[in-house]
Amino acid sequence: MTTSSFEYFAPTTLGEAQTLLSQYGGDAKIVAGGHSLIPTMKIRLAEPKYLIDLGRISELSYIREQEGGIAIGAMTTYYQIESSSTVRSRYLALAEASGEVADMQVRNKGTIGGSLAHADPAADLPAVILALEGQISLASSGGQRTLVADDFLVDTFSTALGDDEIIAEIRIPALPANTGGSYKKFGNKASHFAIVGVSAIVTMSGGTCQRVRIGITGAGPRAVRGRSAEAVLEGKEPTGSNLAQASEQAAQGIDFLGDIHASEEYRAHLTRVFTRRALEEAISRAR
Amino acid sequence: MPGKVHVQSNINGEDTDFLCEPRQSLLEVLRDVLSLTGTKEGCNDGNCGACTVIMDGRIVDSCCVLGVEAQGKQLTTIEGIASADGLHPIQQAFLENASLQCGICTPGFIVAVKALLDREPKPTEQRVRHWLAGNLCRCTGYDKIVRAVLDASEKIQASPR
């Protein structure tokens, strides 16, 4: 199991990486932490002629407060996110989800930008980034554009990223006061990929759920927002029956995957159960 | 066909130069170029942790790291754990607790434990299990391994090197 041959570049600035990418375009692949792409290349599902490694671009690795929210450089690792006091204090669900990705070895190398670019349908972070309404900033030699995560994720292993674009930054907007977040997953026992993972971000006002955002991963071909479940709960009190109704709704409209790990029916069941758990935890944290 | 690349890194305290193809993993370089065969190949896709090494203070799966990525990095492999005086207390604890059978996973476990105890000398059992979630053992199971880690932690506390 060895990759095809390729030429390797390790630029030290984003500008240098953009120049290389505009030169080699579709024949090139960007590698971040490498824990998805390198195994994919070993089984020859990807055979780039040129590999552009972002690992030496220190300007892409940061977590900073920005416009009331935070900005995370694309090359920031899961470990850096899970151990960041800024993320932990302001976006606990994101820190917890990062701490549940795979295992320590993977979290030391794997990056938030790499996770999004790879768009694995069972990756953890997309669920939380969707629920937080994160924005993905893409850089190319032609300029920058920013997409909300929902528009960035297209399908299984497929995103809106152009051949000449690199994910530069992930922006997480400010949350209203009295907001709590959660990420709950049923993980595969060996790989720890989400069989189903659900993130809920809930803002409480008095006794009602004022604003509800739900992100679901692992269930279908791509991570999705649980919009109809959100609509059920918004403006309502989190009573048992309202939570049950919202959780029931979370499974609507998803084209569930079925495989050796879990059937379509089981994933639908897990989606309802884990939506309920994520909502309950988010609400308890919002109070 | 791209040629070989000259890489300089520090492996187990020694400045080391090597040549490798960009497509060779760090695991292949360690084993096939540098003859450091203590690091084992298990799954070769980042699941099992048998190939764990410490790179700049953090554990990584060397099968998913390219050899060329080691440029300028500090690496510790299983060959760098014991001292000239003898086994490291972690290795001794693995022996005394019978924490291995076939031994393929053992170097990866010991390297991962070294990184843990260097950072957190007195981990709880839960912390040990969480830290070692990326190292799979198919024969001994985990209990004896976890016991060895807790034992090694105590031994190191009692007689720091």
Short mmCIF file of C-alpha atoms in Angstrom, two decimals:
data_model
loop_
_atom_site.label_atom_id
_atom_site.label_comp_id
_atom_site.label_asym_id
_atom_site.label_seq_id
_atom_site.Cartn_x
_atom_site.Cartn_y
_atom_site.Cartn_z
CA MET A 1 0.00 0.00 0.00
CA THR A 2 2.00 2.92 -1.30
CA THR A 3 0.88 6.08 -3.01
CA SER A 4 1.66 6.87 -6.63
CA SER A 5 4.71 9.03 -7.21
CA PHE A 6 4.30 12.76 -6.87
CA GLU A 7 6.34 15.92 -6.64
CA TYR A 8 6.26 17.48 -3.17
CA PHE A 9 6.15 21.14 -2.22
CA ALA A 10 6.20 22.62 1.27
CA PRO A 11 5.52 26.35 0.86
CA THR A 12 5.95 28.57 3.91
CA THR A 13 3.38 31.24 3.01
CA LEU A 14 -0.21 31.11 1.81
CA GLY A 15 0.77 33.24 -1.20
CA GLU A 16 3.40 30.70 -2.23
CA ALA A 17 0.86 27.87 -1.91
CA GLN A 18 -1.63 29.81 -4.07
CA THR A 19 1.00 30.34 -6.76
CA LEU A 20 1.82 26.62 -6.81
CA LEU A 21 -1.86 25.72 -6.95
CA SER A 22 -2.61 28.11 -9.80
CA GLN A 23 0.36 26.58 -11.65
CA TYR A 24 -0.64 22.92 -11.17
CA GLY A 25 -4.41 23.21 -10.64
CA GLY A 26 -6.28 19.94 -11.11
CA ASP A 27 -3.08 17.84 -11.10
CA ALA A 28 -2.28 19.04 -7.58
CA LYS A 29 -3.73 18.21 -4.18
CA ILE A 30 -3.41 20.23 -1.01
CA VAL A 31 -2.42 18.21 2.05
CA ALA A 32 -3.08 19.50 5.55
CA GLY A 33 -2.68 16.92 8.37
CA GLY A 34 -2.61 14.06 5.89
CA HIS A 35 -4.64 11.59 7.95
CA SER A 36 -7.40 11.41 5.35
CA LEU A 37 -5.59 12.24 2.13
CA ILE A 38 -2.51 10.02 2.59
CA PRO A 39 -4.58 6.85 3.24
CA THR A 40 -6.80 7.83 0.26
CA MET A 41 -3.67 8.11 -1.88
CA LYS A 42 -2.37 4.77 -0.63
CA ILE A 43 -5.45 3.00 -1.96
CA ARG A 44 -5.07 5.07 -5.14
CA LEU A 45 -8.42 6.80 -4.88
CA ALA A 46 -6.38 9.98 -5.23
CA GLU A 47 -3.28 10.13 -7.43
CA PRO A 48 -2.11 13.74 -7.52
CA LYS A 49 1.00 14.49 -9.57
CA TYR A 50 1.84 17.36 -7.23
CA LEU A 51 1.33 17.49 -3.49
CA ILE A 52 1.30 20.89 -1.80
CA ASP A 53 1.81 20.52 1.95
CA LEU A 54 0.45 23.42 4.04
CA GLY A 55 2.21 22.08 7.17
CA ARG A 56 4.91 24.75 7.18
CA ILE A 57 2.60 27.74 6.75
CA SER A 58 2.52 29.06 10.30
CA GLU A 59 0.24 31.97 9.31
CA LEU A 60 -2.59 29.44 8.84
CA SER A 61 -2.47 28.15 12.41
CA TYR A 62 -4.24 30.38 14.94
CA ILE A 63 -7.35 30.91 17.01
CA ARG A 64 -8.25 34.55 17.54
CA GLU A 65 -11.20 36.64 18.62
CA GLN A 66 -12.64 38.58 15.73
CA GLU A 67 -15.77 40.70 15.30
CA GLY A 68 -17.33 39.28 18.43
CA GLY A 69 -16.74 35.71 17.24
CA ILE A 70 -13.60 33.72 16.59
CA ALA A 71 -11.48 33.04 13.54
CA ILE A 72 -9.61 29.75 13.27
CA GLY A 73 -6.79 29.29 10.78
CA ALA A 74 -7.34 26.33 8.46
CA MET A 75 -4.20 24.53 9.68
CA THR A 76 -5.19 24.63 13.34
CA THR A 77 -5.23 21.06 14.64
CA TYR A 78 -8.05 19.31 16.50
CA TYR A 79 -5.75 19.18 19.52
CA GLN A 80 -5.19 22.93 19.41
CA ILE A 81 -8.94 23.52 19.20
CA GLU A 82 -9.86 21.09 21.99
CA SER A 83 -7.22 22.61 24.29
CA SER A 84 -7.89 26.27 23.47
CA SER A 85 -9.30 28.15 26.45
CA THR A 86 -10.92 30.64 24.04
CA VAL A 87 -12.81 27.90 22.21
CA ARG A 88 -13.63 26.02 25.40
CA SER A 89 -15.07 29.07 27.14
CA ARG A 90 -17.05 30.41 24.17
CA TYR A 91 -17.84 27.44 21.94
CA LEU A 92 -17.70 24.42 24.21
CA ALA A 93 -19.43 22.15 21.68
CA LEU A 94 -16.67 22.83 19.15
CA ALA A 95 -13.94 22.07 21.70
CA GLU A 96 -15.71 18.87 22.78
CA ALA A 97 -16.29 17.69 19.21
CA SER A 98 -12.60 18.30 18.42
CA GLY A 99 -11.65 16.27 21.48
CA GLU A 100 -13.76 13.36 20.24
CA VAL A 101 -12.25 13.14 16.76
CA ALA A 102 -10.55 9.78 16.23
CA ASP A 103 -7.65 9.54 18.69
CA MET A 104 -4.74 11.58 20.04
CA GLN A 105 -2.40 10.69 17.16
CA VAL A 106 -4.94 11.92 14.62
CA ARG A 107 -5.89 15.01 16.65
CA ASN A 108 -2.24 16.05 16.78
CA LYS A 109 -2.05 16.20 12.98
CA GLY A 110 -5.59 16.55 11.67
CA THR A 111 -6.84 20.08 11.01
CA ILE A 112 -10.16 21.89 10.87
CA GLY A 113 -9.48 22.99 7.29
CA GLY A 114 -8.55 19.47 6.23
CA SER A 115 -11.70 18.05 7.78
CA LEU A 116 -13.90 20.48 5.85
CA ALA A 117 -12.02 20.07 2.56
CA HIS A 118 -12.18 16.28 2.76
CA ALA A 119 -15.94 16.42 3.53
CA ASP A 120 -16.12 12.92 4.95
CA PRO A 121 -19.84 12.31 5.61
CA ALA A 122 -18.95 10.94 9.07
CA ALA A 123 -16.55 13.70 10.17
CA ASP A 124 -17.39 15.33 13.51
CA LEU A 125 -16.60 19.01 13.00
CA PRO A 126 -19.00 19.74 10.11
CA ALA A 127 -22.01 19.10 12.40
CA VAL A 128 -20.84 21.71 14.89
CA ILE A 129 -19.70 24.19 12.26
CA LEU A 130 -23.13 23.93 10.58
CA ALA A 131 -24.94 24.47 13.89
CA LEU A 132 -22.69 27.44 14.70
CA GLU A 133 -23.35 28.85 11.20
CA GLY A 134 -19.63 28.96 10.57
CA GLN A 135 -18.24 30.59 7.47
CA ILE A 136 -15.45 29.16 5.35
CA SER A 137 -13.02 31.65 3.87
CA LEU A 138 -11.44 30.45 0.62
CA ALA A 139 -8.30 31.99 -0.85
CA SER A 140 -7.07 31.81 -4.43
CA SER A 141 -4.59 33.84 -6.42
CA GLY A 142 -7.68 35.63 -7.82
CA GLY A 143 -8.87 36.77 -4.40
CA GLN A 144 -11.02 35.61 -1.49
CA ARG A 145 -14.59 34.48 -1.05
CA THR A 146 -16.53 33.33 1.97
CA LEU A 147 -19.23 30.68 2.05
CA VAL A 148 -21.46 29.55 4.87
CA ALA A 149 -20.72 25.94 5.78
CA ASP A 150 -24.08 24.79 4.41
CA ASP A 151 -23.14 26.08 0.94
CA PHE A 152 -19.57 24.86 1.21
CA LEU A 153 -20.48 21.21 1.85
CA VAL A 154 -21.94 19.73 -1.35
CA ASP A 155 -21.96 15.93 -1.13
CA THR A 156 -19.90 12.95 0.05
CA PHE A 157 -16.21 14.00 -0.28
CA SER A 158 -17.39 16.93 -2.37
CA THR A 159 -17.30 20.65 -1.59
CA ALA A 160 -17.63 24.00 -3.36
CA LEU A 161 -13.82 24.38 -3.22
CA GLY A 162 -12.48 25.33 -6.67
CA ASP A 163 -9.32 23.77 -8.18
CA ASP A 164 -7.41 26.98 -7.46
CA GLU A 165 -8.78 27.58 -3.96
CA ILE A 166 -7.40 26.86 -0.48
CA ILE A 167 -9.38 27.03 2.75
CA ALA A 168 -7.73 29.85 4.69
CA GLU A 169 -9.94 30.41 7.70
CA ILE A 170 -13.08 29.28 9.50
CA ARG A 171 -15.09 32.05 11.13
CA ILE A 172 -17.50 31.32 13.93
CA PRO A 173 -19.95 34.19 14.49
CA ALA A 174 -20.77 35.61 17.91
CA LEU A 175 -23.54 33.82 19.79
CA PRO A 176 -26.41 35.62 21.55
CA ALA A 177 -26.41 35.69 25.38
CA ASN A 178 -27.95 32.66 27.11
CA THR A 179 -26.78 30.26 24.41
CA GLY A 180 -25.66 26.71 25.13
CA GLY A 181 -24.12 24.17 22.80
CA SER A 182 -23.62 20.45 22.61
CA TYR A 183 -22.20 17.72 20.39
CA LYS A 184 -23.32 14.16 21.00
CA LYS A 185 -22.23 11.25 18.89
CA PHE A 186 -22.55 7.54 18.54
CA GLY A 187 -19.06 6.73 17.35
CA ASN A 188 -17.64 3.73 15.56
CA LYS A 189 -15.71 1.85 18.26
CA ALA A 190 -12.61 1.35 16.11
CA SER A 191 -12.25 4.50 14.02
CA HIS A 192 -14.35 6.79 16.25
CA PHE A 193 -15.97 8.25 13.14
CA ALA A 194 -19.54 9.36 13.84
CA ILE A 195 -22.13 6.75 12.92
CA VAL A 196 -24.41 9.61 13.83
CA GLY A 197 -23.33 12.87 15.49
CA VAL A 198 -25.61 15.78 16.35
CA SER A 199 -24.73 19.28 17.44
CA ALA A 200 -27.33 21.62 18.93
CA ILE A 201 -26.86 25.30 19.68
CA VAL A 202 -29.81 26.77 21.58
CA THR A 203 -30.50 30.30 22.81
CA MET A 204 -32.98 30.54 25.66
CA SER A 205 -35.17 33.55 26.42
CA GLY A 206 -37.10 33.23 29.62
CA GLY A 207 -38.41 29.68 29.45
CA THR A 208 -38.53 29.37 25.67
CA CYS A 209 -36.10 28.24 23.02
CA GLN A 210 -35.61 31.45 21.10
CA ARG A 211 -33.08 30.28 18.56
CA VAL A 212 -32.23 26.66 17.70
CA ARG A 213 -29.53 25.44 15.34
CA ILE A 214 -28.90 21.76 14.66
CA GLY A 215 -26.14 20.08 12.64
CA ILE A 216 -26.22 16.35 11.87
CA THR A 217 -23.30 14.25 10.61
CA GLY A 218 -22.82 10.58 9.79
CA ALA A 219 -26.49 10.01 8.99
CA GLY A 220 -26.55 10.76 5.27
CA PRO A 221 -24.24 11.51 2.34
CA ARG A 222 -23.20 14.85 3.82
CA ALA A 223 -23.53 16.72 7.09
CA VAL A 224 -26.77 18.73 7.11
CA ARG A 225 -28.67 21.33 9.09
CA GLY A 226 -31.75 20.00 10.88
CA ARG A 227 -33.92 22.90 9.78
CA SER A 228 -37.33 21.35 10.26
CA ALA A 229 -36.40 20.21 13.77
CA GLU A 230 -35.15 23.72 14.54
CA ALA A 231 -38.46 25.19 13.36
CA VAL A 232 -40.46 22.84 15.57
CA LEU A 233 -38.70 23.99 18.73
CA GLU A 234 -38.12 27.70 18.11
CA GLY A 235 -40.42 29.91 20.16
CA LYS A 236 -41.51 26.97 22.29
CA GLU A 237 -40.76 25.73 25.78
CA PRO A 238 -38.47 22.73 25.96
CA THR A 239 -41.12 20.40 27.30
CA GLY A 240 -40.77 16.66 26.87
CA SER A 241 -43.31 16.56 24.07
CA ASN A 242 -41.80 19.53 22.22
CA LEU A 243 -38.34 17.96 22.44
CA ALA A 244 -39.73 14.64 21.25
CA GLN A 245 -41.45 16.32 18.31
CA ALA A 246 -38.30 18.21 17.32
CA SER A 247 -36.17 15.07 17.60
CA GLU A 248 -38.68 13.13 15.49
CA GLN A 249 -38.46 15.86 12.87
CA ALA A 250 -34.63 15.72 12.80
CA ALA A 251 -34.80 12.44 10.86
CA GLN A 252 -37.07 13.90 8.17
CA GLY A 253 -35.58 14.59 4.77
CA ILE A 254 -32.29 12.75 5.32
CA ASP A 255 -31.31 10.13 2.77
CA PHE A 256 -29.94 7.74 5.42
CA LEU A 257 -26.84 5.67 4.74
CA GLY A 258 -26.89 1.96 5.49
CA ASP A 259 -23.69 -0.08 5.82
CA ILE A 260 -22.09 -2.84 7.90
CA HIS A 261 -21.92 -0.50 10.89
CA ALA A 262 -25.55 0.61 10.98
CA SER A 263 -28.65 0.15 8.81
CA GLU A 264 -30.67 3.06 7.45
CA GLU A 265 -33.34 2.43 10.08
CA TYR A 266 -30.79 2.39 12.88
CA ARG A 267 -29.18 5.62 11.73
CA ALA A 268 -32.63 7.24 11.62
CA HIS A 269 -33.23 6.04 15.17
CA LEU A 270 -29.83 7.31 16.32
CA THR A 271 -30.51 10.67 14.70
CA ARG A 272 -33.69 11.06 16.79
CA VAL A 273 -32.03 9.90 20.02
CA PHE A 274 -28.89 11.98 19.65
CA THR A 275 -30.82 15.08 18.56
CA ARG A 276 -32.79 14.80 21.79
CA ARG A 277 -29.62 14.38 23.88
CA ALA A 278 -27.84 17.27 22.17
CA LEU A 279 -30.87 19.54 22.58
CA GLU A 280 -31.22 18.67 26.27
CA GLU A 281 -27.56 19.35 26.99
CA ALA A 282 -27.52 22.59 24.98
CA ILE A 283 -30.62 23.84 26.81
CA SER A 284 -29.20 22.95 30.22
CA ARG A 285 -26.01 24.82 29.34
CA ALA A 286 -27.93 27.86 28.08
CA ARG A 287 -29.63 28.43 31.40
CA MET B 1 9.54 10.45 -11.85
CA PRO B 2 10.42 12.83 -9.02
CA GLY B 3 13.84 12.23 -7.50
CA LYS B 4 14.82 11.66 -3.92
CA VAL B 5 14.75 14.47 -1.41
CA HIS B 6 17.44 15.21 1.18
CA VAL B 7 15.91 15.46 4.66
CA GLN B 8 17.59 16.49 7.91
CA SER B 9 15.99 15.71 11.22
CA ASN B 10 16.90 14.78 14.75
CA ILE B 11 16.01 11.20 15.60
CA ASN B 12 16.43 9.96 19.16
CA GLY B 13 18.81 12.80 19.94
CA GLU B 14 21.03 12.33 16.89
CA ASP B 15 21.09 14.64 13.89
CA THR B 16 20.17 12.38 11.01
CA ASP B 17 20.30 12.95 7.25
CA PHE B 18 18.46 10.71 4.84
CA LEU B 19 17.26 10.54 1.27
CA CYS B 20 13.71 9.51 0.48
CA GLU B 21 11.10 9.67 -2.24
CA PRO B 22 8.29 12.12 -1.44
CA ARG B 23 5.83 9.23 -1.46
CA GLN B 24 7.62 7.27 1.25
CA SER B 25 5.90 7.50 4.61
CA LEU B 26 7.91 8.33 7.70
CA LEU B 27 7.23 4.74 8.78
CA GLU B 28 8.85 3.39 5.59
CA VAL B 29 11.79 5.74 6.01
CA LEU B 30 12.35 4.68 9.62
CA ARG B 31 12.16 0.97 8.82
CA ASP B 32 13.54 0.64 5.29
CA VAL B 33 15.94 3.58 4.95
CA LEU B 34 17.21 4.03 8.51
CA SER B 35 16.81 0.38 9.68
CA LEU B 36 14.94 1.53 12.79
CA THR B 37 12.65 -1.50 12.64
CA GLY B 38 11.30 -1.14 16.17
CA THR B 39 8.45 0.99 14.83
CA LYS B 40 5.84 -1.43 13.48
CA GLU B 41 3.44 -1.36 10.56
CA GLY B 42 -0.08 -2.43 11.47
CA CYS B 43 -2.99 -1.06 9.45
CA ASN B 44 -0.94 1.50 7.50
CA ASP B 45 -3.89 3.89 7.42
CA GLY B 46 -3.89 5.69 10.74
CA ASN B 47 -6.19 3.49 12.80
CA CYS B 48 -4.07 1.13 14.88
CA GLY B 49 -1.25 3.24 16.33
CA ALA B 50 1.43 0.52 15.97
CA CYS B 51 3.61 3.03 14.10
CA THR B 52 3.32 5.77 16.76
CA VAL B 53 6.34 8.05 17.11
CA ILE B 54 6.81 11.36 18.91
CA MET B 55 7.28 14.32 16.55
CA ASP B 56 8.11 17.67 18.13
CA GLY B 57 6.67 16.49 21.44
CA ARG B 58 3.40 15.06 20.11
CA ILE B 59 2.47 11.51 19.12
CA VAL B 60 1.65 10.88 15.48
CA ASP B 61 0.96 7.85 13.27
CA SER B 62 4.16 7.66 11.23
CA CYS B 63 2.31 5.79 8.44
CA CYS B 64 0.31 8.95 7.70
CA VAL B 65 3.27 11.32 7.89
CA LEU B 66 5.53 11.64 4.86
CA GLY B 67 9.27 11.17 5.36
CA VAL B 68 9.81 14.60 3.80
CA GLU B 69 7.66 16.13 6.54
CA ALA B 70 10.35 15.18 9.06
CA GLN B 71 12.60 17.96 7.76
CA GLY B 72 13.75 19.96 10.79
CA LYS B 73 11.68 17.89 13.23
CA GLN B 74 12.65 16.18 16.49
CA LEU B 75 11.60 12.53 16.46
CA THR B 76 11.55 9.90 19.18
CA THR B 77 11.02 6.26 18.21
CA ILE B 78 10.94 3.15 20.38
CA GLU B 79 14.73 2.89 19.91
CA GLY B 80 15.07 6.18 21.81
CA ILE B 81 13.17 5.13 24.93
CA ALA B 82 15.65 2.89 26.79
CA SER B 83 18.88 4.43 28.07
CA ALA B 84 22.37 2.89 28.02
CA ASP B 85 21.72 1.81 31.63
CA GLY B 86 18.79 -0.37 30.71
CA LEU B 87 15.09 -0.38 30.09
CA HIS B 88 12.94 2.65 30.73
CA PRO B 89 10.54 2.22 33.70
CA ILE B 90 7.66 2.10 31.20
CA GLN B 91 9.27 -0.84 29.41
CA GLN B 92 10.02 -2.53 32.74
CA ALA B 93 6.41 -2.08 33.82
CA PHE B 94 5.14 -3.62 30.56
CA LEU B 95 7.33 -6.67 31.23
CA GLU B 96 6.36 -7.01 34.89
CA ASN B 97 2.65 -6.66 34.16
CA ALA B 98 2.75 -9.08 31.21
CA SER B 99 1.33 -6.31 29.04
CA LEU B 100 2.24 -7.90 25.73
CA GLN B 101 1.81 -11.11 23.84
CA CYS B 102 2.64 -10.92 20.14
CA GLY B 103 4.34 -7.58 20.69
CA ILE B 104 3.45 -5.84 17.43
CA CYS B 105 1.48 -3.09 19.16
CA THR B 106 3.95 -2.74 22.03
CA PRO B 107 6.41 -0.18 20.59
CA GLY B 108 3.53 2.10 19.63
CA PHE B 109 2.00 1.79 23.09
CA ILE B 110 5.28 2.47 24.86
CA VAL B 111 6.02 5.54 22.74
CA ALA B 112 2.48 6.87 23.32
CA VAL B 113 2.81 6.26 27.07
CA LYS B 114 6.19 8.02 27.12
CA ALA B 115 4.60 11.12 25.60
CA LEU B 116 1.76 10.94 28.14
CA LEU B 117 3.93 10.55 31.23
CA ASP B 118 6.33 13.26 30.05
CA ARG B 119 3.40 15.69 30.01
CA GLU B 120 1.23 14.27 32.76
CA PRO B 121 3.26 12.25 35.27
CA LYS B 122 0.22 11.14 37.30
CA PRO B 123 -2.65 10.40 34.92
CA THR B 124 -5.90 8.83 36.10
CA GLU B 125 -6.93 5.46 34.69
CA GLN B 126 -9.59 7.20 32.60
CA ARG B 127 -7.01 9.61 31.21
CA VAL B 128 -4.70 6.70 30.33
CA ARG B 129 -7.50 4.94 28.46
CA HIS B 130 -8.48 8.10 26.61
CA TRP B 131 -4.86 8.85 25.67
CA LEU B 132 -4.33 5.30 24.39
CA ALA B 133 -7.57 5.19 22.35
CA GLY B 134 -5.46 5.35 19.19
CA ASN B 135 -3.40 2.26 20.02
CA LEU B 136 -5.06 -1.07 19.29
CA CYS B 137 -4.02 -4.41 20.80
CA ARG B 138 -5.58 -7.61 19.48
CA CYS B 139 -4.13 -10.13 21.92
CA THR B 140 -3.39 -9.01 25.46
CA GLY B 141 -6.27 -6.62 25.72
CA TYR B 142 -6.06 -3.33 27.47
CA ASP B 143 -6.28 -4.01 31.18
CA LYS B 144 -2.72 -5.20 31.65
CA ILE B 145 -1.46 -2.34 29.51
CA VAL B 146 -3.34 0.24 31.56
CA ARG B 147 -2.06 -1.37 34.76
CA ALA B 148 1.49 -1.13 33.43
CA VAL B 149 1.06 2.56 32.69
CA LEU B 150 -0.22 3.30 36.20
CA ASP B 151 2.58 1.17 37.62
CA ALA B 152 5.20 2.99 35.53
CA SER B 153 3.77 6.33 36.64
CA GLU B 154 4.24 5.31 40.28
CA LYS B 155 7.75 3.96 39.67
CA ILE B 156 8.83 7.15 37.94
CA GLN B 157 7.40 9.22 40.81
CA ALA B 158 9.26 7.11 43.36
CA SER B 159 12.64 7.36 41.64
CA PRO B 160 12.76 10.17 39.12
CA ARG B 161 15.59 9.78 36.65
#
